[in-house]
mmCIF file of C-alpha atoms in Angstrom:
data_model
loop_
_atom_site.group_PDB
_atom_site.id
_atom_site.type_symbol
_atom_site.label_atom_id
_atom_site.label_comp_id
_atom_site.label_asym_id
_atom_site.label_seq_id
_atom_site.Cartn_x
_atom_site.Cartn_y
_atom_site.Cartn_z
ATOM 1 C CA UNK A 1 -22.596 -23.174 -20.002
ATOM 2 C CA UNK A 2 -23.539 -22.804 -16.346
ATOM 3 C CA UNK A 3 -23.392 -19.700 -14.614
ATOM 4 C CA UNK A 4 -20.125 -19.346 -12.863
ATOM 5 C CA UNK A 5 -20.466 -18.696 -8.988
ATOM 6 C CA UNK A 6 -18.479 -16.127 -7.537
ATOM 7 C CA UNK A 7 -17.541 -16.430 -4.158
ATOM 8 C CA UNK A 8 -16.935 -12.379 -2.347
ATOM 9 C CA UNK A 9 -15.207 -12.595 0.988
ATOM 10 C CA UNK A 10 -16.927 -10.169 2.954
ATOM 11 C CA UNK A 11 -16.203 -6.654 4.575
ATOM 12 C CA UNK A 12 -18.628 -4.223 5.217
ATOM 13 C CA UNK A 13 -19.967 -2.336 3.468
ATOM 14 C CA UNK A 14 -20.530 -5.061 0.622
ATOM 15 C CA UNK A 15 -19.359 -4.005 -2.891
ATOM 16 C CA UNK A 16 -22.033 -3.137 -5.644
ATOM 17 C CA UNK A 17 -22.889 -5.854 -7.792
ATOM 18 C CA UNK A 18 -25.968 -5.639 -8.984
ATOM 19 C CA UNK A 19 -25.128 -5.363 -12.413
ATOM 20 C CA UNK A 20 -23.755 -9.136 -12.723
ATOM 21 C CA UNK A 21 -27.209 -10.690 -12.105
ATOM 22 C CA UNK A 22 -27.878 -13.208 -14.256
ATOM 23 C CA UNK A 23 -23.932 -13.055 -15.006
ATOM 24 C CA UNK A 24 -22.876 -14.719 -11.936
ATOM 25 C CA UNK A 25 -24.221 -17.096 -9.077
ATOM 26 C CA UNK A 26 -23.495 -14.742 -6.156
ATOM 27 C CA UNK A 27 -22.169 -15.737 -2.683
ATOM 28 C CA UNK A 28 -20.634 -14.597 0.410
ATOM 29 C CA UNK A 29 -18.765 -15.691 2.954
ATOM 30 C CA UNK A 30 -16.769 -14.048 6.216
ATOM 31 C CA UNK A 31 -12.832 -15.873 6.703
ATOM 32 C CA UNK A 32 -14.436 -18.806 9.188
ATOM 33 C CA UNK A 33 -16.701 -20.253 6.187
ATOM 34 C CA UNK A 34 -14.040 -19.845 3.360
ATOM 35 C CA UNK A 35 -12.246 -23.162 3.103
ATOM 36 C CA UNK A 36 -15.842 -25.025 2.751
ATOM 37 C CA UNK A 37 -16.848 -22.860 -0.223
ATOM 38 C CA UNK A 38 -13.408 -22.067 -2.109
ATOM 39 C CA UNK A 39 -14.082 -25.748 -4.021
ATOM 40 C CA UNK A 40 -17.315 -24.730 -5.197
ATOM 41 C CA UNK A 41 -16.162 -21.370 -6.300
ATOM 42 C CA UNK A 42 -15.320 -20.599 -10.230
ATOM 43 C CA UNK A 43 -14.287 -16.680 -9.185
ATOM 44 C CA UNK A 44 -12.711 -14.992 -5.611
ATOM 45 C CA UNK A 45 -13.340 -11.430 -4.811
ATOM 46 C CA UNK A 46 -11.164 -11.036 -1.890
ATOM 47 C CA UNK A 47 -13.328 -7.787 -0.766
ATOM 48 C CA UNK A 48 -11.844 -7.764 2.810
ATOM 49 C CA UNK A 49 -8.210 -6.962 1.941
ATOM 50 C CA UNK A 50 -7.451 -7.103 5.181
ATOM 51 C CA UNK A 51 -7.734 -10.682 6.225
ATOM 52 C CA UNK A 52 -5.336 -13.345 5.712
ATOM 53 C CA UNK A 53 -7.680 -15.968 5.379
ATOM 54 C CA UNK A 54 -6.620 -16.675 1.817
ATOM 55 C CA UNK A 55 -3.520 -18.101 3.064
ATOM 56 C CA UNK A 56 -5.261 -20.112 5.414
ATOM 57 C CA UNK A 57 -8.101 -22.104 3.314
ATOM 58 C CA UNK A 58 -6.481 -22.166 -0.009
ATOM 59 C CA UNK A 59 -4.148 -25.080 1.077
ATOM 60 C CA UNK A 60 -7.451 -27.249 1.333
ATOM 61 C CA UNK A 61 -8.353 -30.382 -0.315
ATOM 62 C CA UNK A 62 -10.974 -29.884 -3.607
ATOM 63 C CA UNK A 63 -10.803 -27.481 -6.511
ATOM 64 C CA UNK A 64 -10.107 -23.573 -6.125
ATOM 65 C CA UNK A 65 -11.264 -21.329 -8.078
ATOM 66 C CA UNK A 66 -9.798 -20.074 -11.738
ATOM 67 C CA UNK A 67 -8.942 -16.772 -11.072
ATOM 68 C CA UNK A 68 -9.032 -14.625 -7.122
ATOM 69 C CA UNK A 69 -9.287 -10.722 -7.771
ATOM 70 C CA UNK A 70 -8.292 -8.397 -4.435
ATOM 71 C CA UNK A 71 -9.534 -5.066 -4.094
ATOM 72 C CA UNK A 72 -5.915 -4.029 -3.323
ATOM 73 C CA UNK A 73 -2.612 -3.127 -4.562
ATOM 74 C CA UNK A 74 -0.901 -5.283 -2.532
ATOM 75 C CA UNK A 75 -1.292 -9.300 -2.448
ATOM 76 C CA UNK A 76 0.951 -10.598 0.368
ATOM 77 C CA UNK A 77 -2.285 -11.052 2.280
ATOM 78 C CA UNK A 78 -3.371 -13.829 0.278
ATOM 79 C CA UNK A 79 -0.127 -15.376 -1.379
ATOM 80 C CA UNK A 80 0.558 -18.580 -0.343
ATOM 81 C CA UNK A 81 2.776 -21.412 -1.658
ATOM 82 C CA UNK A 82 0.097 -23.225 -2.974
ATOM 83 C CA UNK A 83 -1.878 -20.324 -4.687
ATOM 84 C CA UNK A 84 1.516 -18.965 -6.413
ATOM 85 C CA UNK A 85 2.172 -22.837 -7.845
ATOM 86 C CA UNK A 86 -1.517 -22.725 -9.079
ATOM 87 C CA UNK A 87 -2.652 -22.062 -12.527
ATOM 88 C CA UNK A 88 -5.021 -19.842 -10.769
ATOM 89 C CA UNK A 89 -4.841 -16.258 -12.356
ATOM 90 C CA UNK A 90 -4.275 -13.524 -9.490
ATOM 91 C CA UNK A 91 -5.406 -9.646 -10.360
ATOM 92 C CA UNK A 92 -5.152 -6.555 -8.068
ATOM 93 C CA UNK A 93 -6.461 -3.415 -7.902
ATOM 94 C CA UNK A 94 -4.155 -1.516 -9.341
ATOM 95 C CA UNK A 95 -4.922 1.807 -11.144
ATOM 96 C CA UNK A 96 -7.682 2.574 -7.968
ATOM 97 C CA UNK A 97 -4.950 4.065 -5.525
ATOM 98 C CA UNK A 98 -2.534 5.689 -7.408
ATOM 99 C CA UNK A 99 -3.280 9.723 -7.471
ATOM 100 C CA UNK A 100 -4.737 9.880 -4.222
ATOM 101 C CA UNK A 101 -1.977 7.596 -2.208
ATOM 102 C CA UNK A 102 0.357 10.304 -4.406
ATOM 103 C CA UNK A 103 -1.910 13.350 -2.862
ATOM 104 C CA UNK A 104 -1.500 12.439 0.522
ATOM 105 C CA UNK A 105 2.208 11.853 0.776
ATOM 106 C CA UNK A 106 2.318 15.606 -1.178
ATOM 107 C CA UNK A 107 0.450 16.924 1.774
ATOM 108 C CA UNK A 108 2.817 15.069 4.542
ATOM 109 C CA UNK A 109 5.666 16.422 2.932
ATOM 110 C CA UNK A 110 4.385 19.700 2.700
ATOM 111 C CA UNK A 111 3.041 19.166 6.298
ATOM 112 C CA UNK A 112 6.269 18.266 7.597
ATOM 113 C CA UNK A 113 8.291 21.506 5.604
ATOM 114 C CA UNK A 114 5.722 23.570 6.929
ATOM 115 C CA UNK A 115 5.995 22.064 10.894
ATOM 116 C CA UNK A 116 1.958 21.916 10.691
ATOM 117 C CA UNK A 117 1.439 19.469 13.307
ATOM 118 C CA UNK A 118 3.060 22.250 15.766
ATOM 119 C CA UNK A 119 1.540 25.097 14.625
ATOM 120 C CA UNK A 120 -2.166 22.741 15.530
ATOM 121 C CA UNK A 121 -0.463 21.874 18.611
ATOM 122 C CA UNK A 122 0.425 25.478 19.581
ATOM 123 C CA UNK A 123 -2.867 26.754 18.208
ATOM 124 C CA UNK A 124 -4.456 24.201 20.901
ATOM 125 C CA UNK A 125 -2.285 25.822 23.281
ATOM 126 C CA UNK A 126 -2.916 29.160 22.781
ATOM 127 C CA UNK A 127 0.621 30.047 21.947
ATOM 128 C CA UNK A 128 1.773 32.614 19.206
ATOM 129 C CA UNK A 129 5.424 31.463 18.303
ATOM 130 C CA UNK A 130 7.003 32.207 15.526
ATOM 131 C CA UNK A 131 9.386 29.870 13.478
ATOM 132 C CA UNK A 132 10.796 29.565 10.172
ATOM 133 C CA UNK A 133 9.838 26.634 7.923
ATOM 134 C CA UNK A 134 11.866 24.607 5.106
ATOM 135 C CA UNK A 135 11.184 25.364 1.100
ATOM 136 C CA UNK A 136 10.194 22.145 -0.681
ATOM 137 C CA UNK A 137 11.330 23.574 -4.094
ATOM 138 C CA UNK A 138 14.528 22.373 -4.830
ATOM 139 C CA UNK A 139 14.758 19.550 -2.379
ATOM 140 C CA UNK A 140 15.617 16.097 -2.931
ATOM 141 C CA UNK A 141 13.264 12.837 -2.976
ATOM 142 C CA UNK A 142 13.787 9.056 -3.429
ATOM 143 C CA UNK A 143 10.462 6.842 -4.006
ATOM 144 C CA UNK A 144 11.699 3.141 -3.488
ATOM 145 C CA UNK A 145 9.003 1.608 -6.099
ATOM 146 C CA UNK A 146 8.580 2.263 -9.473
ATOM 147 C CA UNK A 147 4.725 0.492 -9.968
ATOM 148 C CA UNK A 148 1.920 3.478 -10.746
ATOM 149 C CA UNK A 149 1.611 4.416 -7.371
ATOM 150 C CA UNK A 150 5.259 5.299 -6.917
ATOM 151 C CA UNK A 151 4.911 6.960 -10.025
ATOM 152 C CA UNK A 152 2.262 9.157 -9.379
ATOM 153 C CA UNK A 153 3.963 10.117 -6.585
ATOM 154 C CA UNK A 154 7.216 11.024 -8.430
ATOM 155 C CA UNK A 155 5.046 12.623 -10.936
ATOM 156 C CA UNK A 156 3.551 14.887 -8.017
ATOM 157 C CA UNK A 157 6.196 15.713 -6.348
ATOM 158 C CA UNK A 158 7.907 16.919 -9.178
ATOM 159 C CA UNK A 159 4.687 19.585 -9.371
ATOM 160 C CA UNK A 160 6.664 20.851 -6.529
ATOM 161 C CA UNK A 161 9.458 21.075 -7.962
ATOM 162 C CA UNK A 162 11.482 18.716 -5.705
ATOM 163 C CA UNK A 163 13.626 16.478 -8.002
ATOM 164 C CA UNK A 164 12.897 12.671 -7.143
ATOM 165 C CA UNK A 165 14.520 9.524 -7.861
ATOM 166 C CA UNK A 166 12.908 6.500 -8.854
ATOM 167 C CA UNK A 167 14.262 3.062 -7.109
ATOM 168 C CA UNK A 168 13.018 -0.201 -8.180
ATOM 169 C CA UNK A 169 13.704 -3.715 -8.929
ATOM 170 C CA UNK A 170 16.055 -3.318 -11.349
ATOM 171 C CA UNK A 171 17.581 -0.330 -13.069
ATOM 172 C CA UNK A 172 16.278 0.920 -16.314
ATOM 173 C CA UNK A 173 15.480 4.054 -18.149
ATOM 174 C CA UNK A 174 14.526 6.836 -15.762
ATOM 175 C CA UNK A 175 14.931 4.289 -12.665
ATOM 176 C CA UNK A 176 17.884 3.633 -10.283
ATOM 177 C CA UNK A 177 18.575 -0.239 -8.852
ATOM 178 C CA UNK A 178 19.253 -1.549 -5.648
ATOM 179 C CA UNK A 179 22.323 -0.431 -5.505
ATOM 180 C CA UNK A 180 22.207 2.985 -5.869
ATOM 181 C CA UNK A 181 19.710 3.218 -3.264
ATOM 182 C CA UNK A 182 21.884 3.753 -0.411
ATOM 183 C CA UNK A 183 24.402 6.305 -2.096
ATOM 184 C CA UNK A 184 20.584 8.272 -3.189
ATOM 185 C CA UNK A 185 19.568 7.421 0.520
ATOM 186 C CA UNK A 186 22.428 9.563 1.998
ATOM 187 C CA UNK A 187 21.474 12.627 -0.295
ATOM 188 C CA UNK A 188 17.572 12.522 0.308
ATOM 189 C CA UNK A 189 15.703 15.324 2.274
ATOM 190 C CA UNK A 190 12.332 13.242 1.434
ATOM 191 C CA UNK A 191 12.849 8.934 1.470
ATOM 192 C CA UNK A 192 9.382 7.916 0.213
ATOM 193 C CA UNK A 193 8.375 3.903 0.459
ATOM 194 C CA UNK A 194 6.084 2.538 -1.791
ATOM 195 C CA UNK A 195 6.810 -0.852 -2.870
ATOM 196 C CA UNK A 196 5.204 -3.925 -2.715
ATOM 197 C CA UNK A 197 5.984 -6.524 -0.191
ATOM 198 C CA UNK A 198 8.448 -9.385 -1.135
ATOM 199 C CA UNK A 199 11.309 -11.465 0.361
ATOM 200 C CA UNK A 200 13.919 -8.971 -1.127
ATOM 201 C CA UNK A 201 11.724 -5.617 0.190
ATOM 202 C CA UNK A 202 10.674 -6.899 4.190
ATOM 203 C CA UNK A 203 12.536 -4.669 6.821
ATOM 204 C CA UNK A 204 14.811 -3.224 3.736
ATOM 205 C CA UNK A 205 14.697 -0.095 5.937
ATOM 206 C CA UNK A 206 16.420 -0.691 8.715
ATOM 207 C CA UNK A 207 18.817 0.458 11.408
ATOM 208 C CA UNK A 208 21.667 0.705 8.865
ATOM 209 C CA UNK A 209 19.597 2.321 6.325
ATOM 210 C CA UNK A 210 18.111 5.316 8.607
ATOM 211 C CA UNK A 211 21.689 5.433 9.491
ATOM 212 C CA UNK A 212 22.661 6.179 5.837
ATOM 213 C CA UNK A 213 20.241 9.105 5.361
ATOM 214 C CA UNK A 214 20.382 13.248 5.898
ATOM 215 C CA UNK A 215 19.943 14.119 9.373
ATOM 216 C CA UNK A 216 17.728 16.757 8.175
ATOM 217 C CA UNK A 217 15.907 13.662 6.357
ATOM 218 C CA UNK A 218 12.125 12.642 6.540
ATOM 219 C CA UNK A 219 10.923 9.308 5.597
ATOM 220 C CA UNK A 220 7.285 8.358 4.777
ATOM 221 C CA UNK A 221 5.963 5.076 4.202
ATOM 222 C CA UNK A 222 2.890 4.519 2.466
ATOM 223 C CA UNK A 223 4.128 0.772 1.443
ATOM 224 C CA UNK A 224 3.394 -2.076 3.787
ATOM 225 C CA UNK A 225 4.152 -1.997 6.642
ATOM 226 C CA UNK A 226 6.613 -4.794 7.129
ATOM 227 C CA UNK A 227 8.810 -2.780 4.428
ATOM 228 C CA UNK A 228 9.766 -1.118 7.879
ATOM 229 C CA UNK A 229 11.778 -2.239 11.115
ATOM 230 C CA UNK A 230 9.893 0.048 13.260
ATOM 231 C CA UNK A 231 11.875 -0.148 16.352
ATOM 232 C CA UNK A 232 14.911 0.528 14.146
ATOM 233 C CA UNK A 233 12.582 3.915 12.941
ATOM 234 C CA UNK A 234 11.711 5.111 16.694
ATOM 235 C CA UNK A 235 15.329 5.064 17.687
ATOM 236 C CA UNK A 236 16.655 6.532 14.459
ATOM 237 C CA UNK A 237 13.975 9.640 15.467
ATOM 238 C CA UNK A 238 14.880 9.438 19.368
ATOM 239 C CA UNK A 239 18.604 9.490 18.490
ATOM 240 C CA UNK A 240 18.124 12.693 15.874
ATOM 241 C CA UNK A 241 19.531 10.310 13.094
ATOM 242 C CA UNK A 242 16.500 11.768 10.893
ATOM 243 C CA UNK A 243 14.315 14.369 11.419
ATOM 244 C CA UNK A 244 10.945 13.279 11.005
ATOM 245 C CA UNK A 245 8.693 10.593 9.573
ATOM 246 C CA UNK A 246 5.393 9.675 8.544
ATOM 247 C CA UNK A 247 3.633 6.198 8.765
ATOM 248 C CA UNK A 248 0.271 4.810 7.288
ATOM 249 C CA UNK A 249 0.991 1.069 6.740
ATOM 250 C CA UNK A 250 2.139 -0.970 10.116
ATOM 251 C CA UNK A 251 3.553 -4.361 10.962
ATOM 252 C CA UNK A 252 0.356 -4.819 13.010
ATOM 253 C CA UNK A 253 -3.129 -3.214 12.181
ATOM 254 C CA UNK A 254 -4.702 -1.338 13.274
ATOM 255 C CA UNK A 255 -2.107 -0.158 15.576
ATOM 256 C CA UNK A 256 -3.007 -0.887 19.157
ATOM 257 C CA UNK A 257 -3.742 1.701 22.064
ATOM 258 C CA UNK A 258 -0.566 0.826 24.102
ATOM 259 C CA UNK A 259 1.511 1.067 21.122
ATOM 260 C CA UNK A 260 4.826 3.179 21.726
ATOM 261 C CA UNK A 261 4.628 4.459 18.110
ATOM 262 C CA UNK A 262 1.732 6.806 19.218
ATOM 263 C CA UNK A 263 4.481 8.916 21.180
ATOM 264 C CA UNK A 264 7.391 8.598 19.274
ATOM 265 C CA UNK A 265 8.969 12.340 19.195
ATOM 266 C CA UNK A 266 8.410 13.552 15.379
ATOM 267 C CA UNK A 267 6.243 10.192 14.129
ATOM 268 C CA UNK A 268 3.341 11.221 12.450
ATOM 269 C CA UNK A 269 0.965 8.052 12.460
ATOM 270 C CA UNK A 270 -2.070 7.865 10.061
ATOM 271 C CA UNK A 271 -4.891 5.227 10.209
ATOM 272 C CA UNK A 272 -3.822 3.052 6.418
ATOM 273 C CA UNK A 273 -6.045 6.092 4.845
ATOM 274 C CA UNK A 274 -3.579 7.127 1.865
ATOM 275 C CA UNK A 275 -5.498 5.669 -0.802
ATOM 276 C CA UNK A 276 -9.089 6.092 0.558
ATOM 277 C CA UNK A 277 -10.603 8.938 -0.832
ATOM 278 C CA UNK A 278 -14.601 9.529 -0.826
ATOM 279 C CA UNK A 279 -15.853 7.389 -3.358
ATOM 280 C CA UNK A 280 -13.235 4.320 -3.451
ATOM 281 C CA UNK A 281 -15.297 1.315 -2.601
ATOM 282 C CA UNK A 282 -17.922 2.552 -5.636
ATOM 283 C CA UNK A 283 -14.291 2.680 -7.675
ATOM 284 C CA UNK A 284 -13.247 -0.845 -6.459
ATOM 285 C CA UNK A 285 -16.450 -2.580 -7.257
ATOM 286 C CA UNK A 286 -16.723 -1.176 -10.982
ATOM 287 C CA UNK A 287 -13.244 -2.386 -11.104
ATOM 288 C CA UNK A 288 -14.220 -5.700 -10.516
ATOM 289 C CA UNK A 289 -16.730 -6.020 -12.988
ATOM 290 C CA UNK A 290 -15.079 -4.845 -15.554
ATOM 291 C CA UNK A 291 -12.709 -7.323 -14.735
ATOM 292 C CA UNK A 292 -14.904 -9.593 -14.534
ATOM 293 C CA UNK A 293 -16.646 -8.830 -17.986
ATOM 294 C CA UNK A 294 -12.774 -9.261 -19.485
ATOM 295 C CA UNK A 295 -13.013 -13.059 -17.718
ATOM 296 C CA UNK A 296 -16.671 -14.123 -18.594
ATOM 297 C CA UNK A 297 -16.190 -13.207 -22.460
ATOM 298 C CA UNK A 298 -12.751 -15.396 -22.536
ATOM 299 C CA UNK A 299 -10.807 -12.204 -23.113
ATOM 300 C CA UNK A 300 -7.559 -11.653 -21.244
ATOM 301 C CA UNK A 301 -7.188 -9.769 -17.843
ATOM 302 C CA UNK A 302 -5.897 -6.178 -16.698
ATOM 303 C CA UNK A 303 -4.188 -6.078 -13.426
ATOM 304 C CA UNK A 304 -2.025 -10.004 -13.332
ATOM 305 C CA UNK A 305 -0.406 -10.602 -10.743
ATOM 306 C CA UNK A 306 3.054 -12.465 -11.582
ATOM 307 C CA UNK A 307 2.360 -14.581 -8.446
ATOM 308 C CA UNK A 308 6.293 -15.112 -7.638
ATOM 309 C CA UNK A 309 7.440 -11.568 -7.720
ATOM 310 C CA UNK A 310 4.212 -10.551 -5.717
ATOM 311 C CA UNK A 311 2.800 -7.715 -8.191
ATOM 312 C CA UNK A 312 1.617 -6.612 -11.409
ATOM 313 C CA UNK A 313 4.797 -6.801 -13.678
ATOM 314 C CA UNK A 314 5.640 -4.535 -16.656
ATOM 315 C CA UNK A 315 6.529 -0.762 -14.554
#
């Protein structure tokens, strides 16, 4: 049997993958030399999650190749018409992201009970004033997607003893539907969104929806981006219809200089950094070779994609 040649769409740095030599006929590529070599290609490692250029070359004329693994959670970056009707086998990265995406929207939370981002800006100023800060104990949170990582985050905010609702999908054991969301919404101090994009998630929060929550709410999204109208979110938090908010996934990234989010009155805006803790490329590339391991002895995958719904099914 030849050896199968794996095709890694680049990012810097390059992932670790030493110990597949001999396994696999190693090449590399950046987005502008993808559609020549996806036909010679038995494996995809989409290694810059970032780029779109997936969508672009896989439409091409000339075989693709049997299975594309992303070094992400989500795959909207890649998913096209003619991947999803491919017999092509799609995995993520799930299992990578989940504790520390779940640790960072902890410490926003916390950060935003506690007013921290004042007390730096005072400290900066030189200013001793005084205020009183909210108890997290007790509070109220809804996590809009029930995959591991909104999971973990339920799970961890629960350490804080705030008493969260799970919203996904579909309703089941331990997790609201759809339409409880909005009647949750209005009772929320914390609105946390972490699902996946699809046709039934894009711009779900929207004028009407930060019109439905707490004024004393605070929403965080550590989803995608495009879960969020963010025009809709800057007027919600000029107008006082919520009280605060927290963003690390954007319609557009990275988010540009002359970007009005930067100054929106009680927006804090993080760099897409949930999930990336010291360590997580090393984590991503193992990953993949395990994976990849599963594939070259015939056995079946971790981490498919069900390419219609747009994410690992079976949470």
């Amino acid at each position: 049997m030849p050896t199968p040649t794996l095709l890694v769409l680049d990012a810097e740095p390059l992932p670790r993958l030493g110990s597949l030599t001999g396994h696999a006929r190693i090449e590399h590529t950046d987005a502008q030399g993808l559609a020549e070599r996806l036909p010679r290609a038995d494996v995809l490692l989409v290694w810059d999650f970032t780029s779109r250029a997936v969508r672009d070359a896989w439409p091409g004329e000339g075989p693709r190749p049997r299975w594309v693994h992303t070094a992400s959670a989500g795959v909207d970056h890649l998913m096209c018409p003619e991947l999803a009707a491919s017999d092509t086998v799609v995995t993520n990265a799930r299992g990578i992201f989940d504790q520390p995406i779940a640790e960072y929207v902890a410490a926003l939370v916390l950060a935003m009970a506690k007013d921290l981002p004042r007390t730096l800006e005072l400290q900066r100023e030189r200013t001793w004033r005084h205020r009183e800060s909210h108890k997290v104990a007790g509070s109220r949170a809804v996590v809009v997607g029930t995959g591991p990582i909104g999971r973990a985050i339920a799970r961890t905010l629960g350490a804080l003893d705030i008493t969260t609702a799970l919203v996904g999908r579909a309703p089941r054991t331990g997790v609201h539907g759809p339409e409880d969301l909005d009647r949750l919404l209005a009772r929320a101090d914390w609105v946390i969104a972490a699902a996946p994009l699809t046709d039934q998630t894009q711009g779900m929060f929207d004028a009407r929806r930060f019109g439905v929550m707490q004024p004393s709410a605070r929403f965080v999204n550590v989803g995608r981006g495009q879960l969020v109208d963010e025009d809709a979110l800057a007027e919600a938090l000029a107008k006082h219809w919520i009280a605060g908010a927290a963003l690390d996934v954007f319609e557009s990234e990275p988010l540009t200089p002359t970007s009005p989010l930067w100054q929106v009155p009680g927006l804090i805006v993080s760099p897409h950094m949930s999930g990336d803790t010291i360590g997580w490329r090393d984590e991503l590339g193992a990953q993949f070779v395990e994976l990849y391991e599963l594939w070259a002895a015939g056995k079946p995958l971790e981490n498919v994609v069900d390419k219609q719904r747009g994410y690992v099914p079976g949470h």
